[in-house]
Phi, psi and omega in degrees: 000147178280159183297321181293326178291321178295317178297318178298317179295320179295318180295317180295317179296321179294320178295317180295318178297321178295321178295318178294322179296315180290327180290332182275353181286143176270119183245007180287141178242146178292138179281144178244140181268129180245123178257134181227137180288132180239132181286157182293335179296322179290332179284335183289336184281000000 
């Protein structure tokens, strides 16, 4: 195999491994409840 083909294969394998690594990460965050005071004038509308 030529050197450029080996380098290309290594880069492709590294990209595929990186995609699997990023796809397996858990990115969900817990929702937080925010309470805000609302005046009665805003509720009447």
